[in-house]
Tab-separated table of C-alpha atoms and ligand atoms in Angstrom:
chain	number	residue	atom	x	y	z
A	1	MET	CA	88.379	82.063	78.849
A	2	SER	CA	84.648	81.461	77.647
A	3	TRP	CA	82.305	82.999	80.031
A	4	LYS	CA	79.720	85.525	78.645
A	5	THR	CA	78.901	89.064	79.274
A	6	LEU	CA	75.595	91.093	79.490
A	7	ASP	CA	76.430	92.214	76.075
A	8	ASP	CA	75.678	88.531	75.019
A	9	MET	CA	72.145	88.274	76.696
A	10	ASP	CA	68.988	89.392	75.504
A	11	LEU	CA	67.304	90.269	78.787
A	12	ARG	CA	64.186	92.286	77.436
A	13	GLY	CA	61.266	91.437	79.523
A	14	LYS	CA	63.556	88.704	81.350
A	15	ARG	CA	63.960	87.838	85.472
A	16	VAL	CA	67.590	88.067	85.902
A	17	LEU	CA	68.635	86.581	88.877
A	18	VAL	CA	71.967	88.473	89.960
A	19	ARG	CA	74.606	87.274	92.624
A	20	VAL	CA	75.942	90.096	94.197
A	21	ASP	CA	78.208	91.061	97.080
A	22	ILE	CA	76.794	93.240	99.194
A	23	ASN	CA	78.164	92.108	102.359
A	24	VAL	CA	79.209	95.620	103.687
A	25	PRO	CA	79.682	96.809	107.266
A	26	VAL	CA	76.814	98.111	109.434
A	27	GLU	CA	77.184	100.106	112.796
A	28	ASN	CA	74.182	100.860	114.753
A	29	GLY	CA	71.638	100.163	111.801
A	30	ARG	CA	73.356	102.187	108.991
A	31	VAL	CA	75.854	100.878	106.337
A	32	THR	CA	79.238	102.476	107.521
A	33	ASP	CA	81.169	101.650	103.966
A	34	ASP	CA	78.860	101.363	100.448
A	35	THR	CA	81.949	100.521	98.019
A	36	ARG	CA	80.872	97.067	97.768
A	37	ILE	CA	77.275	98.391	96.601
A	38	GLN	CA	78.434	101.182	94.433
A	39	ARG	CA	80.498	98.572	92.624
A	40	ILE	CA	77.380	96.679	91.494
A	41	VAL	CA	75.368	99.476	90.346
A	42	PRO	CA	76.559	99.529	86.544
A	43	THR	CA	75.691	95.871	86.052
A	44	LEU	CA	72.000	96.895	87.846
A	45	HIS	CA	71.785	99.686	85.244
A	46	ASP	CA	72.573	97.897	82.583
A	47	ILE	CA	70.107	95.210	83.182
A	48	LEU	CA	67.432	97.508	83.597
A	49	ASP	CA	68.510	99.715	80.234
A	50	LYS	CA	68.405	95.964	78.683
A	51	GLY	CA	64.883	95.754	79.830
A	52	GLY	CA	65.669	93.041	82.269
A	53	LYS	CA	64.351	92.715	86.210
A	54	PRO	CA	67.143	92.489	88.474
A	55	ILE	CA	66.387	90.007	91.244
A	56	LEU	CA	69.108	90.086	93.724
A	57	LEU	CA	70.742	87.153	95.692
A	58	ALA	CA	73.143	88.175	98.094
A	59	HIS	CA	74.518	86.767	101.688
A	60	PHE	CA	75.136	88.793	104.696
A	61	GLY	CA	77.683	87.812	107.381
A	62	ARG	CA	77.449	83.821	108.606
A	63	PRO	CA	73.552	83.065	109.657
A	64	LYS	CA	74.607	79.273	109.507
A	65	GLY	CA	71.478	78.217	107.440
A	66	LYS	CA	68.768	79.955	110.006
A	67	ARG	CA	66.811	83.007	110.134
A	68	VAL	CA	68.752	85.657	112.181
A	69	GLN	CA	66.768	88.693	112.124
A	70	ASP	CA	70.414	90.911	112.745
A	71	LEU	CA	71.307	89.416	109.506
A	72	SER	CA	68.603	90.885	107.485
A	73	LEU	CA	69.461	92.439	104.276
A	74	LEU	CA	66.585	94.885	105.127
A	75	VAL	CA	69.417	97.225	106.921
A	76	VAL	CA	71.325	97.229	103.532
A	77	LYS	CA	68.222	98.423	101.310
A	78	PRO	CA	68.423	101.973	101.632
A	79	ALA	CA	72.050	102.251	100.468
A	80	LEU	CA	71.040	99.899	97.702
A	81	GLU	CA	68.011	102.156	97.008
A	82	ALA	CA	70.172	105.356	97.143
A	83	ALA	CA	73.100	103.956	94.958
A	84	LEU	CA	70.744	102.798	92.274
A	85	GLY	CA	68.297	105.981	92.102
A	86	ARG	CA	65.600	103.269	92.227
A	87	LYS	CA	62.977	101.667	94.485
A	88	VAL	CA	64.171	98.067	95.658
A	89	VAL	CA	61.374	95.475	97.343
A	90	LEU	CA	63.013	93.055	99.973
A	91	ALA	CA	61.038	89.644	99.069
A	92	GLU	CA	61.536	88.531	103.067
A	93	THR	CA	61.228	84.586	102.239
A	94	LEU	CA	61.599	82.447	99.170
A	95	GLU	CA	58.110	81.824	99.073
A	96	ALA	CA	57.232	85.544	98.986
A	97	ALA	CA	59.235	85.227	95.757
A	98	GLU	CA	57.771	82.247	94.668
A	99	ASN	CA	54.427	83.280	95.121
A	100	GLY	CA	55.137	86.914	93.885
A	101	THR	CA	53.090	89.087	95.709
A	102	ASP	CA	51.906	92.505	94.165
A	103	GLU	CA	54.608	94.265	95.503
A	104	ILE	CA	57.210	92.086	93.948
A	105	ALA	CA	55.427	91.917	90.674
A	106	ALA	CA	55.720	95.580	90.252
A	107	ALA	CA	59.285	96.367	91.576
A	108	ASP	CA	61.980	97.292	89.143
A	109	VAL	CA	64.349	95.503	91.534
A	110	VAL	CA	63.801	92.909	93.733
A	111	LEU	CA	66.119	91.776	96.855
A	112	LEU	CA	65.857	88.302	98.141
A	113	GLU	CA	66.465	87.999	101.840
A	114	ASN	CA	70.125	86.896	102.841
A	115	ILE	CA	70.491	83.518	101.014
A	116	ARG	CA	72.770	81.969	103.915
A	117	PHE	CA	69.313	81.850	106.042
A	118	TYR	CA	68.983	78.711	103.942
A	119	PRO	CA	71.169	75.838	104.608
A	120	GLY	CA	70.941	74.740	100.691
A	121	GLU	CA	72.969	77.516	100.114
A	122	THR	CA	76.625	76.581	101.468
A	123	ALA	CA	75.469	73.045	100.666
A	124	ASN	CA	75.144	73.798	97.304
A	125	ASP	CA	71.860	71.681	97.100
A	126	PRO	CA	70.598	71.112	93.799
A	127	GLU	CA	67.011	71.277	94.981
A	128	PHE	CA	67.633	74.629	96.216
A	129	ALA	CA	69.519	75.673	93.409
A	130	ARG	CA	66.479	74.495	91.047
A	131	ARG	CA	64.009	76.447	93.855
A	132	LEU	CA	66.057	79.465	92.799
A	133	SER	CA	66.198	78.991	89.110
A	134	ALA	CA	62.445	78.953	89.087
A	135	LEU	CA	62.560	82.886	90.154
A	136	GLY	CA	64.665	83.887	87.006
A	137	ASP	CA	65.257	83.536	83.304
A	138	VAL	CA	68.632	84.166	83.161
A	139	TYR	CA	71.438	84.110	86.053
A	140	CYS	CA	74.432	86.907	86.113
A	141	ASN	CA	77.132	86.281	88.564
A	142	ASP	CA	78.506	89.832	89.353
A	143	ALA	CA	80.029	88.709	93.042
A	144	PHE	CA	83.893	87.539	92.010
A	145	SER	CA	84.600	87.997	95.782
A	146	ALA	CA	82.241	84.850	96.398
A	147	ALA	CA	83.463	82.843	93.645
A	148	HIS	CA	85.813	80.677	95.578
A	149	ARG	CA	82.979	79.001	97.130
A	150	ALA	CA	80.674	76.490	95.632
A	151	HIS	CA	77.570	77.459	96.623
A	152	ALA	CA	74.054	77.235	95.487
A	153	SER	CA	73.774	80.867	94.306
A	154	THR	CA	77.318	80.962	92.859
A	155	GLU	CA	78.056	77.668	91.548
A	156	ALA	CA	74.618	75.234	91.210
A	157	LEU	CA	72.668	77.730	89.883
A	158	ALA	CA	74.901	78.885	86.837
A	159	ARG	CA	74.152	75.575	85.682
A	160	LEU	CA	70.352	75.754	85.671
A	161	LEU	CA	69.965	78.974	83.495
A	162	PRO	CA	71.573	80.772	80.634
A	163	CYS	CA	74.255	82.649	82.484
A	164	CYS	CA	76.828	85.654	82.046
A	165	ALA	CA	79.171	87.634	84.268
A	166	GLY	CA	78.313	90.759	85.691
A	167	ARG	CA	80.449	93.966	85.049
A	168	LEU	CA	82.258	93.914	88.191
A	169	MET	CA	83.076	89.934	87.611
A	170	GLU	CA	84.037	90.813	83.953
A	171	ALA	CA	86.506	93.787	85.284
A	172	GLU	CA	87.746	91.575	88.216
A	173	LEU	CA	88.357	88.539	85.648
A	174	SER	CA	89.945	90.557	82.711
A	175	ALA	CA	92.249	92.156	85.108
A	176	LEU	CA	93.171	89.126	86.746
A	177	GLU	CA	93.572	87.224	83.208
A	178	ALA	CA	96.087	90.315	82.228
A	179	ALA	CA	98.235	89.702	85.441
A	180	LEU	CA	98.683	86.569	85.660
A	181	ALA	CA	97.288	84.352	82.958
A	182	LYS	CA	98.358	85.779	79.552
A	183	PRO	CA	100.418	88.586	81.244
A	184	GLU	CA	102.756	90.929	79.178
A	185	ARG	CA	106.381	90.125	80.059
A	186	PRO	CA	108.414	90.460	82.185
A	187	VAL	CA	105.847	90.026	84.948
A	188	GLY	CA	106.639	90.350	88.537
A	189	ALA	CA	104.825	90.101	91.772
A	190	VAL	CA	105.309	91.879	95.315
A	191	VAL	CA	104.547	89.219	97.873
A	192	GLY	CA	104.476	90.375	101.473
A	193	GLY	CA	102.572	90.383	104.293
A	194	ALA	CA	103.055	88.550	107.830
A	195	LYS	CA	103.532	85.040	107.103
A	196	VAL	CA	104.756	82.399	104.671
A	197	SER	CA	102.866	79.815	106.235
A	198	THR	CA	99.168	81.529	105.003
A	199	LYS	CA	101.126	81.590	101.597
A	200	ILE	CA	103.032	78.821	100.334
A	201	GLU	CA	100.850	77.868	97.616
A	202	LEU	CA	100.726	81.619	96.382
A	203	LEU	CA	104.406	81.455	96.268
A	204	GLU	CA	104.912	78.166	94.838
A	205	ASN	CA	102.249	79.461	91.819
A	206	LEU	CA	104.228	82.454	91.499
A	207	VAL	CA	107.750	81.246	91.128
A	208	ASN	CA	106.612	78.982	88.542
A	209	ARG	CA	104.945	81.625	86.459
A	210	LEU	CA	106.879	84.877	86.748
A	211	ASP	CA	109.816	86.614	85.977
A	212	LEU	CA	110.702	87.931	89.236
A	213	LEU	CA	109.239	87.492	92.660
A	214	VAL	CA	110.282	90.290	95.788
A	215	ILE	CA	109.511	88.945	98.904
A	216	GLY	CA	109.013	91.619	101.735
A	217	GLY	CA	107.372	91.995	105.263
A	218	GLY	CA	107.261	89.553	107.971
A	219	MET	CA	107.905	86.411	105.661
A	220	ALA	CA	110.868	88.048	104.032
A	221	ASN	CA	112.388	87.449	107.629
A	222	THR	CA	111.593	83.798	107.676
A	223	PHE	CA	113.546	83.201	104.022
A	224	LEU	CA	116.690	85.377	105.734
A	225	GLY	CA	115.918	83.389	108.541
A	226	ALA	CA	116.586	80.037	106.260
A	227	MET	CA	120.000	81.335	104.888
A	228	GLY	CA	121.120	81.670	108.330
A	229	ALA	CA	120.453	85.413	109.217
A	230	GLN	CA	119.193	85.525	113.415
A	231	LEU	CA	116.868	88.477	113.479
A	232	GLY	CA	116.300	88.632	117.255
A	233	LYS	CA	112.488	88.691	117.962
A	234	SER	CA	111.318	89.776	114.129
A	235	LEU	CA	108.131	88.034	113.187
A	236	SER	CA	109.412	84.827	111.678
A	237	GLU	CA	108.410	81.037	111.392
A	238	PRO	CA	111.327	78.700	111.962
A	239	ASP	CA	109.089	75.717	111.042
A	240	PHE	CA	108.714	77.116	107.548
A	241	PHE	CA	112.661	77.364	107.164
A	242	GLU	CA	112.762	74.413	104.850
A	243	THR	CA	109.661	75.499	102.931
A	244	ALA	CA	111.311	78.780	102.118
A	245	LYS	CA	114.325	77.189	100.873
A	246	ASP	CA	112.268	75.186	98.850
A	247	ILE	CA	110.562	77.683	97.168
A	248	MET	CA	113.912	79.450	96.659
A	249	LYS	CA	115.191	75.987	94.675
A	250	GLN	CA	111.955	75.968	92.961
A	251	ALA	CA	112.137	79.815	91.712
A	252	ASP	CA	115.861	78.869	90.640
A	253	GLN	CA	114.771	76.340	88.674
A	254	ALA	CA	111.681	77.899	86.667
A	255	GLY	CA	114.089	80.843	86.165
A	256	CYS	CA	112.434	83.282	88.306
A	257	ARG	CA	114.228	86.131	90.205
A	258	VAL	CA	113.803	86.371	93.984
A	259	LEU	CA	114.657	89.582	95.569
A	260	LEU	CA	114.795	90.067	99.269
A	261	PRO	CA	115.439	92.863	101.418
A	262	VAL	CA	118.872	93.954	101.326
A	263	ASP	CA	118.359	96.252	104.217
A	264	GLY	CA	115.365	97.100	107.001
A	265	LEU	CA	113.921	99.240	109.504
A	266	VAL	CA	114.852	97.706	113.226
A	267	ALA	CA	113.422	98.752	116.227
A	268	ARG	CA	113.123	97.185	119.573
A	269	GLU	CA	109.395	98.264	120.539
A	270	PHE	CA	106.347	98.132	117.757
A	271	ALA	CA	105.012	101.748	119.011
A	272	ALA	CA	104.477	104.596	116.338
A	273	GLY	CA	107.526	106.810	116.298
A	274	ALA	CA	109.680	104.049	117.785
A	275	GLU	CA	113.351	104.718	117.801
A	276	HIS	CA	114.601	102.664	114.887
A	277	GLU	CA	117.806	102.149	112.987
A	278	ILE	CA	118.858	101.019	109.311
A	279	VAL	CA	120.343	97.544	109.207
A	280	GLU	CA	121.964	95.872	106.511
A	281	LEU	CA	120.306	92.491	106.071
A	282	GLY	CA	121.763	89.377	104.634
A	283	ALA	CA	122.491	85.595	105.413
A	284	LYS	CA	124.906	86.544	108.042
A	285	THR	CA	122.873	89.447	109.773
A	286	VAL	CA	122.686	88.986	113.482
A	287	LEU	CA	120.583	91.105	115.505
A	288	ASP	CA	120.003	91.625	119.384
A	289	ASP	CA	117.370	89.383	120.919
A	290	ASP	CA	115.201	92.096	121.743
A	291	GLN	CA	115.822	93.787	117.937
A	292	MET	CA	113.087	93.101	115.139
A	293	VAL	CA	112.836	93.996	111.467
A	294	LEU	CA	109.852	96.036	111.262
A	295	ASP	CA	110.016	97.331	107.453
A	296	ALA	CA	112.401	97.143	104.189
A	297	GLY	CA	115.032	99.825	104.185
A	298	PRO	CA	116.326	102.592	101.504
A	299	LEU	CA	118.408	100.474	99.819
A	300	THR	CA	115.769	97.813	99.147
A	301	VAL	CA	113.340	100.304	97.945
A	302	THR	CA	115.812	101.664	95.592
A	303	LEU	CA	116.268	98.226	94.294
A	304	LEU	CA	112.704	97.765	94.167
A	305	GLU	CA	112.025	101.013	92.034
A	306	ASP	CA	114.857	99.553	89.383
A	307	ALA	CA	113.077	96.228	89.153
A	308	PHE	CA	109.628	97.750	88.788
A	309	ALA	CA	111.029	99.789	85.916
A	310	GLY	CA	112.070	96.585	84.153
A	311	LEU	CA	108.615	95.204	84.490
A	312	LYS	CA	105.610	95.276	82.186
A	313	THR	CA	103.366	93.371	84.509
A	314	LEU	CA	103.552	93.734	88.541
A	315	ILE	CA	100.983	91.638	91.142
A	316	TRP	CA	100.890	92.963	94.453
A	317	ASN	CA	99.908	91.107	97.563
A	318	GLY	CA	100.811	91.742	101.037
A	319	PRO	CA	102.760	95.097	102.341
A	320	LEU	CA	106.615	95.297	103.004
A	321	GLY	CA	106.403	96.066	106.545
A	322	ALA	CA	104.401	96.778	109.647
A	323	PHE	CA	102.551	99.675	107.721
A	324	GLU	CA	99.811	100.264	110.073
A	325	ILE	CA	102.280	101.955	112.258
A	326	ALA	CA	104.751	105.009	111.209
A	327	PRO	CA	107.671	105.184	109.886
A	328	PHE	CA	107.232	100.965	109.495
A	329	ASP	CA	105.077	101.973	106.298
A	330	THR	CA	107.958	103.966	104.583
A	331	ALA	CA	108.834	101.302	101.980
A	332	THR	CA	105.306	100.045	101.193
A	333	VAL	CA	104.523	103.735	100.354
A	334	ALA	CA	107.294	104.711	98.506
A	335	ALA	CA	107.356	101.195	96.044
A	336	ALA	CA	103.338	101.381	95.705
A	337	GLN	CA	104.296	105.072	94.630
A	338	ALA	CA	106.851	103.867	92.366
A	339	ALA	CA	104.390	101.462	90.817
A	340	ALA	CA	101.562	103.645	90.483
A	341	ARG	CA	104.125	106.294	88.776
A	342	LEU	CA	105.069	103.517	85.948
A	343	THR	CA	101.342	102.870	85.669
A	344	ARG	CA	100.440	106.578	85.269
A	345	GLU	CA	103.502	106.729	82.494
A	346	ALA	CA	101.741	103.621	81.016
A	347	THR	CA	104.343	101.448	81.028
A	348	LEU	CA	103.378	98.900	83.947
A	349	ILE	CA	100.035	96.905	84.467
A	350	SER	CA	99.498	96.918	88.048
A	351	VAL	CA	97.143	94.689	90.073
A	352	ALA	CA	96.874	94.303	93.499
A	353	GLY	CA	94.864	92.858	96.228
A	354	GLY	CA	94.573	91.341	99.815
A	355	GLY	CA	92.917	93.103	102.923
A	356	ASP	CA	95.594	94.667	104.221
A	357	THR	CA	97.170	95.536	100.800
A	358	VAL	CA	94.144	97.345	100.099
A	359	SER	CA	94.309	99.517	103.029
A	360	ALA	CA	98.297	99.953	102.619
A	361	LEU	CA	97.496	101.166	99.045
A	362	ASN	CA	94.853	103.344	99.956
A	363	LYS	CA	97.302	105.048	102.628
A	364	ALA	CA	99.799	105.548	99.645
A	365	GLY	CA	97.247	107.473	97.945
A	366	VAL	CA	97.585	105.549	95.094
A	367	ALA	CA	94.558	103.477	94.728
A	368	ASP	CA	93.053	105.503	91.816
A	369	ASP	CA	96.426	105.099	89.834
A	370	PHE	CA	96.740	101.077	90.005
A	371	THR	CA	95.505	99.403	86.645
A	372	TYR	CA	93.167	97.284	88.751
A	373	ILE	CA	92.936	96.712	92.570
A	374	SER	CA	90.852	93.705	93.873
A	375	THR	CA	88.627	93.643	96.789
A	376	ALA	CA	87.875	90.404	96.665
A	377	GLY	CA	89.995	89.009	99.282
A	378	GLY	CA	90.085	85.373	99.657
A	379	ALA	CA	88.561	84.916	95.956
A	380	PHE	CA	91.383	86.917	94.716
A	381	LEU	CA	94.056	84.960	96.609
A	382	GLU	CA	92.979	81.383	95.281
A	383	TRP	CA	93.136	82.777	91.827
A	384	MET	CA	96.892	83.901	92.437
A	385	GLU	CA	97.237	80.341	93.678
A	386	GLY	CA	96.224	78.644	90.395
A	387	LYS	CA	93.033	77.394	91.533
A	388	THR	CA	89.790	76.880	89.752
A	389	LEU	CA	87.226	78.995	91.416
A	390	PRO	CA	83.908	77.065	91.312
A	391	GLY	CA	81.907	80.366	90.548
A	392	VAL	CA	84.049	81.278	87.729
A	393	ALA	CA	84.274	77.631	86.312
A	394	ALA	CA	80.422	77.177	86.360
A	395	LEU	CA	80.039	80.093	84.233
A	396	GLY	CA	81.850	78.236	81.681
A	397	GLY	CA	85.291	80.116	82.329
B	401	ADP	P1	97.021	90.749	103.284
B	401	ADP	O1	95.785	90.960	103.920
B	401	ADP	O2	97.265	91.975	102.123
B	401	ADP	O3	96.938	89.287	102.362
B	401	ADP	P2	98.823	89.996	105.337
B	401	ADP	O4	97.654	89.524	106.020
B	401	ADP	O5	99.440	88.539	104.664
B	401	ADP	O6	98.251	90.649	104.005
B	401	ADP	O7	99.640	90.772	105.800
B	401	ADP	C1	99.413	92.056	106.455
B	401	ADP	C2	100.191	92.182	107.925
B	401	ADP	O8	101.754	91.841	107.654
B	401	ADP	C3	100.052	93.437	108.538
B	401	ADP	O9	99.197	93.473	109.737
B	401	ADP	C4	101.566	93.859	108.683
B	401	ADP	O10	101.727	94.826	110.021
B	401	ADP	C5	102.104	92.940	108.826
B	401	ADP	N1	103.459	92.671	108.777
B	401	ADP	C6	104.313	93.154	107.481
B	401	ADP	N2	105.764	92.871	107.785
B	401	ADP	C7	105.952	92.744	108.831
B	401	ADP	C8	106.858	92.563	109.912
B	401	ADP	N3	108.456	93.081	109.094
B	401	ADP	N4	106.798	92.721	111.296
B	401	ADP	C9	105.510	92.304	111.495
B	401	ADP	N5	104.486	92.480	110.768
B	401	ADP	C10	104.443	92.449	109.602
B	402	MG	MG1	95.453	90.235	105.591
C-alpha cells in the first residue's frame, strides 16, 4: 500500500479539501448521534495544527443532484463546531466558495454545502471534480465509508491534487490490512447474519484466504439445509443450497476449516423471552414445521471459544443469532466476550464491521476491547469481499 498520510504533507498556508463522512442521524433539527463527527476531529485538528485550512466536502442523505433544503448540512454545523471547538463557515454554493466571500476567507474551517446537491458528484464528472480541485491545494480523504463509491469527491478529485489519507482513513486501512491483506496466522472469521444470498462474495473471498471460517446466524441454516437438515420455519434460503455446497467445496480445496453450529436455540415464536429449547444440529436434524433456530447453542459457543484461542487474527461480520431479542443474543454476546478477552490479553487481533454487527458488539459491551470496529458498512464489506475500492485506489493504495 502506497498511500500517503498527513505526516507526509506540508500543509502550511495550504487549503486542504477534506472528504469526510458526517452523514449523521438528525431528528427535529438536532444531531442525535455525533459518532461520525467525533471520528474526524483528529484529522481536522492535525490539519489546523500544521497550518492548513480545512475545506470540508461531505454528503448528507440522498438529494439526487438537486438542492433539497431539508438535506442542508447547516443542521450538522453546530455539532461540528462543538466537536472541533472552532467556528465553521458554511459555503452555501460552489460559487460562494469559488468567489470566496470575506467570511469564507476569514474562516478557520469551511464546510461546503451537501456535495450531492450537484449531479456531477455521483456521476464522478471530471469537470465538476476540476471545479472542486480549484478550491484547494491538497486533497485529504478521511471518508473510508464512502470509498466504495467512485464519486467526484472520493475518486476523481484525488487524481487532480496532491493527496493523502486522513487519520480515520489511515486507521481503517491499517486495521483492514492487518486483518486480511497480511494477517498474523492462523486467521479466522465469523460470518453470521441473516442470509447467504447477501454474503456470497464475502464467503468466497474468505474461504480462499483464511484458516478458519465460522458460519453462524440465519445463513448457517442454509448450510445445514444443504447438508440435509430440515429446520422447520427457520430463516433459510433453499435457492442457495447449491451455493452453500460450492462454498464448502472451495473451503475444502483451499484448506480452510469450516465450523457450523452443532446446537441451537429453537423456538416456535420470535418474541422476547419466547419458550425455547436447546437442540442438537447436524445433517440429520429434523425440526417440527413451526420450529425455528434463532441462535447458536452452548456447545457451539464452547467450540468457538476453543477455536478463537487458537487464532492470532479474527474478522467478524454478522451476529450468530437473532440478537435483537433476548435470549437469542446469548451466543453472540458470549462469543464476542471471548474474543474481547483474548484481545485484551493481547493474543488476538480482532477486527469487526457491519451495521448489525456493530450494534451486537455494543450490546455485548465489547466495543472498546476489539482491536478495531469499522463503522464503514458497505465499504467494509466490499473490502472483505476482496474488491478494489475506488476511493482507496485513487489515493495510490
Ligand atoms: P450485518 O449488518 O452486521 O452485516 P446482517 O444484516 O447480515 O449483519 O444480519 C443481521 C440480522 O441477522 C439480524 O437482524 C439478526 O436478527 C438476523 N439473524 C441472525 N441469525 C438469525 C436467525 N437464526 N434467524 C433469523 N434471523 C437471524
Ligand atoms: Mg445488516
